[in-house]
Structures are given as C-alpha cells and as structure tokens.
C-alpha cells in the first residue's frame, strides 16, 4: 500500500479540472484528483452514450448466425428509390408462411437509415415446407400491406420448395420490395425491445 494524501475527489461538486498556482507546491492529492475527474468523465460519457448494460427484454445488438450460412435463404429488400429511412415488416399474425420461410418473432422486421434500403433475411435455408394457400403479408416503408399466396402450381414440389421458386412467386406478386436468394455471409443483428425490435 502506498503513502497517499487524503482523497479529495467528490463527483457531486462537478469539478472539471485542477488548476495549478504559482508558488504553491504540487501535491500528489492534486494529481490524484485530476485523474479521478478524468476517470469519472470517461465513465459518465460511456454510460450515457454507450450504456452500462442491456435492459431486460432487449437483445442489445445480438449477432446470430443464419441457417446454412445464409446460402439458399430468402432475402427481402425494400424497393424505395430515394434512400432515407426504409423498413420491412412482416405481419406475423396474418402470415402463415412466415415461419416456414425463416421469419419469426425474433426476425420479422428490419429498418435502415442511410444510403441503402432495408433488407430482411430469413433464418432458414431451402428446402421450405410450404402448403397450398399459405400467405406472406408484408408492409414496406409504411405503405399498404402486400400479400403473397403460395400456390402448388408455382412449385415443382410445394412441400420441398427451393429458394428460387419462392423468390419467383414473391416477385410475381409484390411491388414495394424484391425477394432474392441468399448467397451466404449473412447474419442477423437483433436489438431494441420486445415491442420494438
């Protein structure tokens, strides 16, 4: 244990620094208080802007792997021409095909602010077990919902549908977003709260 003078730091005083005076000896207490102020500022900054933990019910930007490494998944991308805030939301209550395509409570919406549109990737890879009349209902960029009803005639075998067949069926029906086949290297980042992913 070292030989230190008393601890003079008090965060309730809101000091921002220690000033040195001419002709007054510099004590270790001055240096220690300056370091305590700096450390407190850093901890406060990180707490305010980064956070000091994850609230209950929040995934805190959890990164999860997509089934099959993202190869053969269904990728949905907003068709918004002017990129600002874009979003894709699957109506899970109305979508009987969502779960079969890899979209569920942890993966039903995506939003993006910036130079590229929102993109939502399913967490299952082909083959997909669909049934005649299953539906996928989505809203893109706050527009009216679009509904895709899968028909057996759209597939070689609807109970073992491949990604390309699902993508074609979706793209032949919708206007506000585009479906494509996942090529790999995809992952899911989740965050937000239980009611706002």
PDB file of C-alpha atoms in Angstrom:
ATOM      1  CA  UNK A   1       0.000   0.000   0.000  1.00  0.00           C
ATOM      2  CA  UNK A   2       1.305   3.429  -0.929  1.00  0.00           C
ATOM      3  CA  UNK A   3       1.641   6.608   1.074  1.00  0.00           C
ATOM      4  CA  UNK A   4      -1.117   8.835  -0.370  1.00  0.00           C
ATOM      5  CA  UNK A   5      -2.705  12.010   0.927  1.00  0.00           C
ATOM      6  CA  UNK A   6      -6.431  12.176   1.513  1.00  0.00           C
ATOM      7  CA  UNK A   7      -8.840  11.576  -1.371  1.00  0.00           C
ATOM      8  CA  UNK A   8     -10.338  14.977  -2.250  1.00  0.00           C
ATOM      9  CA  UNK A   9     -12.467  13.937  -5.250  1.00  0.00           C
ATOM     10  CA  UNK A  10     -16.223  14.427  -4.882  1.00  0.00           C
ATOM     11  CA  UNK A  11     -18.310  13.834  -8.010  1.00  0.00           C
ATOM     12  CA  UNK A  12     -21.207  15.842  -6.549  1.00  0.00           C
ATOM     13  CA  UNK A  13     -19.103  19.031  -6.806  1.00  0.00           C
ATOM     14  CA  UNK A  14     -18.953  18.611 -10.625  1.00  0.00           C
ATOM     15  CA  UNK A  15     -15.327  19.755 -10.880  1.00  0.00           C
ATOM     16  CA  UNK A  16     -13.845  19.587 -14.373  1.00  0.00           C
ATOM     17  CA  UNK A  17     -10.155  20.066 -13.610  1.00  0.00           C
ATOM     18  CA  UNK A  18      -7.402  21.026 -11.181  1.00  0.00           C
ATOM     19  CA  UNK A  19      -5.599  24.352 -11.713  1.00  0.00           C
ATOM     20  CA  UNK A  20      -2.008  24.814 -10.595  1.00  0.00           C
ATOM     21  CA  UNK A  21      -0.976  28.031  -8.841  1.00  0.00           C
ATOM     22  CA  UNK A  22       2.357  29.847  -8.954  1.00  0.00           C
ATOM     23  CA  UNK A  23       4.466  29.369  -5.884  1.00  0.00           C
ATOM     24  CA  UNK A  24       2.302  26.593  -4.425  1.00  0.00           C
ATOM     25  CA  UNK A  25       3.831  23.129  -4.189  1.00  0.00           C
ATOM     26  CA  UNK A  26       2.227  20.411  -6.304  1.00  0.00           C
ATOM     27  CA  UNK A  27       0.913  17.612  -4.126  1.00  0.00           C
ATOM     28  CA  UNK A  28       0.011  14.067  -5.038  1.00  0.00           C
ATOM     29  CA  UNK A  29      -3.575  14.952  -3.995  1.00  0.00           C
ATOM     30  CA  UNK A  30      -3.754  17.444  -6.897  1.00  0.00           C
ATOM     31  CA  UNK A  31      -2.600  14.868  -9.433  1.00  0.00           C
ATOM     32  CA  UNK A  32      -4.869  12.195  -7.947  1.00  0.00           C
ATOM     33  CA  UNK A  33      -7.909  14.476  -8.020  1.00  0.00           C
ATOM     34  CA  UNK A  34      -7.215  15.394 -11.661  1.00  0.00           C
ATOM     35  CA  UNK A  35      -7.021  11.691 -12.542  1.00  0.00           C
ATOM     36  CA  UNK A  36     -10.236  10.954 -10.600  1.00  0.00           C
ATOM     37  CA  UNK A  37     -12.026  13.749 -12.504  1.00  0.00           C
ATOM     38  CA  UNK A  38     -10.801  12.398 -15.854  1.00  0.00           C
ATOM     39  CA  UNK A  39     -11.814   8.836 -14.953  1.00  0.00           C
ATOM     40  CA  UNK A  40     -15.258   9.978 -13.776  1.00  0.00           C
ATOM     41  CA  UNK A  41     -15.812  11.956 -17.014  1.00  0.00           C
ATOM     42  CA  UNK A  42     -14.888   8.926 -19.120  1.00  0.00           C
ATOM     43  CA  UNK A  43     -17.135   6.567 -17.153  1.00  0.00           C
ATOM     44  CA  UNK A  44     -20.037   9.038 -17.319  1.00  0.00           C
ATOM     45  CA  UNK A  45     -19.570   9.556 -21.060  1.00  0.00           C
ATOM     46  CA  UNK A  46     -19.514   5.815 -21.725  1.00  0.00           C
ATOM     47  CA  UNK A  47     -22.559   5.266 -19.526  1.00  0.00           C
ATOM     48  CA  UNK A  48     -24.562   7.962 -21.323  1.00  0.00           C
ATOM     49  CA  UNK A  49     -23.554   7.193 -24.887  1.00  0.00           C
ATOM     50  CA  UNK A  50     -22.654   3.512 -24.899  1.00  0.00           C
ATOM     51  CA  UNK A  51     -24.654   2.288 -21.934  1.00  0.00           C
ATOM     52  CA  UNK A  52     -23.742   0.424 -18.813  1.00  0.00           C
ATOM     53  CA  UNK A  53     -25.647  -2.741 -19.612  1.00  0.00           C
ATOM     54  CA  UNK A  54     -28.572  -4.113 -21.553  1.00  0.00           C
ATOM     55  CA  UNK A  55     -32.113  -3.558 -20.263  1.00  0.00           C
ATOM     56  CA  UNK A  56     -34.194  -6.645 -19.590  1.00  0.00           C
ATOM     57  CA  UNK A  57     -36.155  -7.630 -22.708  1.00  0.00           C
ATOM     58  CA  UNK A  58     -33.520  -6.132 -25.041  1.00  0.00           C
ATOM     59  CA  UNK A  59     -31.127  -8.179 -27.153  1.00  0.00           C
ATOM     60  CA  UNK A  60     -28.535  -5.412 -27.147  1.00  0.00           C
ATOM     61  CA  UNK A  61     -27.457  -5.885 -30.791  1.00  0.00           C
ATOM     62  CA  UNK A  62     -27.056  -9.639 -30.532  1.00  0.00           C
ATOM     63  CA  UNK A  63     -25.449 -11.124 -33.661  1.00  0.00           C
ATOM     64  CA  UNK A  64     -26.703 -14.559 -34.661  1.00  0.00           C
ATOM     65  CA  UNK A  65     -25.746 -16.878 -37.481  1.00  0.00           C
ATOM     66  CA  UNK A  66     -28.232 -17.625 -40.238  1.00  0.00           C
ATOM     67  CA  UNK A  67     -29.049 -21.251 -41.012  1.00  0.00           C
ATOM     68  CA  UNK A  68     -26.765 -22.734 -43.646  1.00  0.00           C
ATOM     69  CA  UNK A  69     -24.514 -19.666 -43.504  1.00  0.00           C
ATOM     70  CA  UNK A  70     -27.171 -17.696 -45.370  1.00  0.00           C
ATOM     71  CA  UNK A  71     -26.959 -19.773 -48.564  1.00  0.00           C
ATOM     72  CA  UNK A  72     -30.391 -20.567 -50.001  1.00  0.00           C
ATOM     73  CA  UNK A  73     -32.264 -18.222 -47.655  1.00  0.00           C
ATOM     74  CA  UNK A  74     -34.943 -15.721 -48.653  1.00  0.00           C
ATOM     75  CA  UNK A  75     -33.734 -12.102 -48.741  1.00  0.00           C
ATOM     76  CA  UNK A  76     -36.331  -9.310 -48.865  1.00  0.00           C
ATOM     77  CA  UNK A  77     -35.177  -5.809 -49.868  1.00  0.00           C
ATOM     78  CA  UNK A  78     -37.158  -2.567 -49.958  1.00  0.00           C
ATOM     79  CA  UNK A  79     -37.595  -1.009 -53.413  1.00  0.00           C
ATOM     80  CA  UNK A  80     -37.517   2.539 -52.029  1.00  0.00           C
ATOM     81  CA  UNK A  81     -35.840   4.712 -54.679  1.00  0.00           C
ATOM     82  CA  UNK A  82     -34.920   7.697 -52.505  1.00  0.00           C
ATOM     83  CA  UNK A  83     -32.979   6.228 -49.647  1.00  0.00           C
ATOM     84  CA  UNK A  84     -33.698   7.751 -46.287  1.00  0.00           C
ATOM     85  CA  UNK A  85     -35.468   5.659 -43.700  1.00  0.00           C
ATOM     86  CA  UNK A  86     -36.663   2.363 -45.139  1.00  0.00           C
ATOM     87  CA  UNK A  87     -38.325  -0.553 -43.407  1.00  0.00           C
ATOM     88  CA  UNK A  88     -39.735  -4.024 -43.959  1.00  0.00           C
ATOM     89  CA  UNK A  89     -42.234  -5.560 -41.533  1.00  0.00           C
ATOM     90  CA  UNK A  90     -43.829  -8.998 -41.833  1.00  0.00           C
ATOM     91  CA  UNK A  91     -47.305  -9.302 -40.318  1.00  0.00           C
ATOM     92  CA  UNK A  92     -46.731 -12.498 -38.355  1.00  0.00           C
ATOM     93  CA  UNK A  93     -50.396 -12.903 -37.381  1.00  0.00           C
ATOM     94  CA  UNK A  94     -51.579 -12.847 -40.993  1.00  0.00           C
ATOM     95  CA  UNK A  95     -48.565 -14.654 -42.492  1.00  0.00           C
ATOM     96  CA  UNK A  96     -48.999 -18.419 -42.366  1.00  0.00           C
ATOM     97  CA  UNK A  97     -45.817 -18.934 -44.429  1.00  0.00           C
ATOM     98  CA  UNK A  98     -43.525 -16.660 -42.377  1.00  0.00           C
ATOM     99  CA  UNK A  99     -42.235 -19.346 -40.018  1.00  0.00           C
ATOM    100  CA  UNK A 100     -41.671 -21.843 -42.840  1.00  0.00           C
ATOM    101  CA  UNK A 101     -39.522 -19.230 -44.636  1.00  0.00           C
ATOM    102  CA  UNK A 102     -37.448 -18.360 -41.558  1.00  0.00           C
ATOM    103  CA  UNK A 103     -39.256 -15.248 -40.337  1.00  0.00           C
ATOM    104  CA  UNK A 104     -40.462 -15.328 -36.743  1.00  0.00           C
ATOM    105  CA  UNK A 105     -40.809 -13.252 -33.566  1.00  0.00           C
ATOM    106  CA  UNK A 106     -37.056 -12.574 -33.465  1.00  0.00           C
ATOM    107  CA  UNK A 107     -36.751 -11.863 -37.185  1.00  0.00           C
ATOM    108  CA  UNK A 108     -39.806 -10.152 -38.658  1.00  0.00           C
ATOM    109  CA  UNK A 109     -38.712  -6.564 -39.282  1.00  0.00           C
ATOM    110  CA  UNK A 110     -35.767  -4.522 -40.475  1.00  0.00           C
ATOM    111  CA  UNK A 111     -35.189  -0.811 -40.821  1.00  0.00           C
ATOM    112  CA  UNK A 112     -32.339   1.221 -42.152  1.00  0.00           C
ATOM    113  CA  UNK A 113     -31.431   4.885 -42.331  1.00  0.00           C
ATOM    114  CA  UNK A 114     -28.838   5.670 -44.935  1.00  0.00           C
ATOM    115  CA  UNK A 115     -27.739   5.061 -48.485  1.00  0.00           C
ATOM    116  CA  UNK A 116     -29.077   1.539 -48.947  1.00  0.00           C
ATOM    117  CA  UNK A 117     -32.565   0.096 -48.412  1.00  0.00           C
ATOM    118  CA  UNK A 118     -33.790  -2.080 -45.549  1.00  0.00           C
ATOM    119  CA  UNK A 119     -33.065  -5.773 -46.003  1.00  0.00           C
ATOM    120  CA  UNK A 120     -34.587  -8.712 -44.124  1.00  0.00           C
ATOM    121  CA  UNK A 121     -33.032 -12.185 -44.354  1.00  0.00           C
ATOM    122  CA  UNK A 122     -34.882 -15.369 -43.421  1.00  0.00           C
ATOM    123  CA  UNK A 123     -33.233 -17.643 -40.890  1.00  0.00           C
ATOM    124  CA  UNK A 124     -33.948 -20.918 -42.707  1.00  0.00           C
ATOM    125  CA  UNK A 125     -32.473 -22.271 -45.908  1.00  0.00           C
ATOM    126  CA  UNK A 126     -34.073 -24.399 -48.594  1.00  0.00           C
ATOM    127  CA  UNK A 127     -35.971 -26.656 -48.922  1.00  0.00           C
ATOM    128  CA  UNK A 128     -39.016 -24.886 -47.464  1.00  0.00           C
ATOM    129  CA  UNK A 129     -42.066 -26.851 -46.355  1.00  0.00           C
ATOM    130  CA  UNK A 130     -44.992 -24.843 -47.711  1.00  0.00           C
ATOM    131  CA  UNK A 131     -48.625 -25.749 -48.255  1.00  0.00           C
ATOM    132  CA  UNK A 132     -51.198 -24.613 -50.802  1.00  0.00           C
ATOM    133  CA  UNK A 133     -52.728 -21.277 -49.765  1.00  0.00           C
ATOM    134  CA  UNK A 134     -50.049 -20.246 -47.245  1.00  0.00           C
ATOM    135  CA  UNK A 135     -49.589 -16.465 -47.144  1.00  0.00           C
ATOM    136  CA  UNK A 136     -46.801 -13.972 -46.579  1.00  0.00           C
ATOM    137  CA  UNK A 137     -48.111 -10.499 -45.647  1.00  0.00           C
ATOM    138  CA  UNK A 138     -45.695  -7.573 -45.517  1.00  0.00           C
ATOM    139  CA  UNK A 139     -45.558  -3.818 -45.279  1.00  0.00           C
ATOM    140  CA  UNK A 140     -42.634  -1.937 -46.759  1.00  0.00           C
ATOM    141  CA  UNK A 141     -41.675   1.655 -45.942  1.00  0.00           C
ATOM    142  CA  UNK A 142     -45.003   2.318 -44.211  1.00  0.00           C
ATOM    143  CA  UNK A 143     -47.021   1.575 -47.354  1.00  0.00           C
ATOM    144  CA  UNK A 144     -50.088  -0.643 -47.622  1.00  0.00           C
ATOM    145  CA  UNK A 145     -49.599  -4.322 -46.892  1.00  0.00           C
ATOM    146  CA  UNK A 146     -48.834  -6.673 -49.757  1.00  0.00           C
ATOM    147  CA  UNK A 147     -49.889 -10.310 -49.680  1.00  0.00           C
ATOM    148  CA  UNK A 148     -48.355 -13.302 -51.426  1.00  0.00           C
ATOM    149  CA  UNK A 149     -50.423 -16.501 -51.568  1.00  0.00           C
ATOM    150  CA  UNK A 150     -48.365 -19.552 -52.461  1.00  0.00           C
ATOM    151  CA  UNK A 151     -49.960 -21.978 -54.942  1.00  0.00           C
ATOM    152  CA  UNK A 152     -48.832 -25.535 -55.635  1.00  0.00           C
ATOM    153  CA  UNK A 153     -48.628 -24.667 -59.341  1.00  0.00           C
ATOM    154  CA  UNK A 154     -45.741 -22.261 -58.549  1.00  0.00           C
ATOM    155  CA  UNK A 155     -43.515 -25.124 -57.374  1.00  0.00           C
ATOM    156  CA  UNK A 156     -42.169 -28.439 -58.543  1.00  0.00           C
ATOM    157  CA  UNK A 157     -42.976 -29.735 -55.033  1.00  0.00           C
ATOM    158  CA  UNK A 158     -44.547 -27.156 -52.703  1.00  0.00           C
ATOM    159  CA  UNK A 159     -43.628 -29.253 -49.644  1.00  0.00           C
ATOM    160  CA  UNK A 160     -39.930 -29.056 -50.625  1.00  0.00           C
ATOM    161  CA  UNK A 161     -39.815 -25.619 -52.261  1.00  0.00           C
ATOM    162  CA  UNK A 162     -36.436 -24.270 -53.330  1.00  0.00           C
ATOM    163  CA  UNK A 163     -35.407 -20.646 -52.814  1.00  0.00           C
ATOM    164  CA  UNK A 164     -35.573 -19.708 -56.491  1.00  0.00           C
ATOM    165  CA  UNK A 165     -39.210 -20.877 -56.705  1.00  0.00           C
ATOM    166  CA  UNK A 166     -40.189 -18.946 -53.564  1.00  0.00           C
ATOM    167  CA  UNK A 167     -38.422 -15.809 -54.829  1.00  0.00           C
ATOM    168  CA  UNK A 168     -40.196 -16.035 -58.204  1.00  0.00           C
ATOM    169  CA  UNK A 169     -43.599 -16.461 -56.532  1.00  0.00           C
ATOM    170  CA  UNK A 170     -42.973 -13.420 -54.321  1.00  0.00           C
ATOM    171  CA  UNK A 171     -41.587 -11.175 -57.082  1.00  0.00           C
ATOM    172  CA  UNK A 172     -44.520 -12.001 -59.403  1.00  0.00           C
ATOM    173  CA  UNK A 173     -46.925 -10.613 -56.787  1.00  0.00           C
ATOM    174  CA  UNK A 174     -45.366  -7.650 -54.955  1.00  0.00           C
ATOM    175  CA  UNK A 175     -44.285  -4.145 -55.984  1.00  0.00           C
ATOM    176  CA  UNK A 176     -42.726  -2.433 -52.955  1.00  0.00           C
ATOM    177  CA  UNK A 177     -39.953  -4.922 -52.228  1.00  0.00           C
ATOM    178  CA  UNK A 178     -37.866  -7.512 -54.042  1.00  0.00           C
ATOM    179  CA  UNK A 179     -37.060 -11.065 -52.999  1.00  0.00           C
ATOM    180  CA  UNK A 180     -33.754 -12.725 -53.812  1.00  0.00           C
ATOM    181  CA  UNK A 181     -31.872 -15.896 -52.908  1.00  0.00           C
ATOM    182  CA  UNK A 182     -29.291 -15.574 -50.125  1.00  0.00           C
ATOM    183  CA  UNK A 183     -25.731 -16.130 -51.337  1.00  0.00           C
ATOM    184  CA  UNK A 184     -24.128 -16.532 -47.918  1.00  0.00           C
ATOM    185  CA  UNK A 185     -22.151 -14.422 -45.474  1.00  0.00           C
ATOM    186  CA  UNK A 186     -25.349 -13.132 -43.905  1.00  0.00           C
ATOM    187  CA  UNK A 187     -26.114 -12.760 -40.225  1.00  0.00           C
ATOM    188  CA  UNK A 188     -28.877 -11.269 -38.123  1.00  0.00           C
ATOM    189  CA  UNK A 189     -28.343  -8.347 -35.760  1.00  0.00           C
ATOM    190  CA  UNK A 190     -31.133  -8.006 -33.233  1.00  0.00           C
ATOM    191  CA  UNK A 191     -31.677  -5.142 -30.854  1.00  0.00           C
ATOM    192  CA  UNK A 192     -34.377  -2.952 -29.421  1.00  0.00           C
ATOM    193  CA  UNK A 193     -37.039  -4.130 -27.043  1.00  0.00           C
ATOM    194  CA  UNK A 194     -39.672  -6.836 -27.076  1.00  0.00           C
ATOM    195  CA  UNK A 195     -42.232  -4.489 -28.657  1.00  0.00           C
ATOM    196  CA  UNK A 196     -39.795  -2.670 -30.980  1.00  0.00           C
ATOM    197  CA  UNK A 197     -37.082  -4.922 -32.483  1.00  0.00           C
TER     198      UNK A 197
END
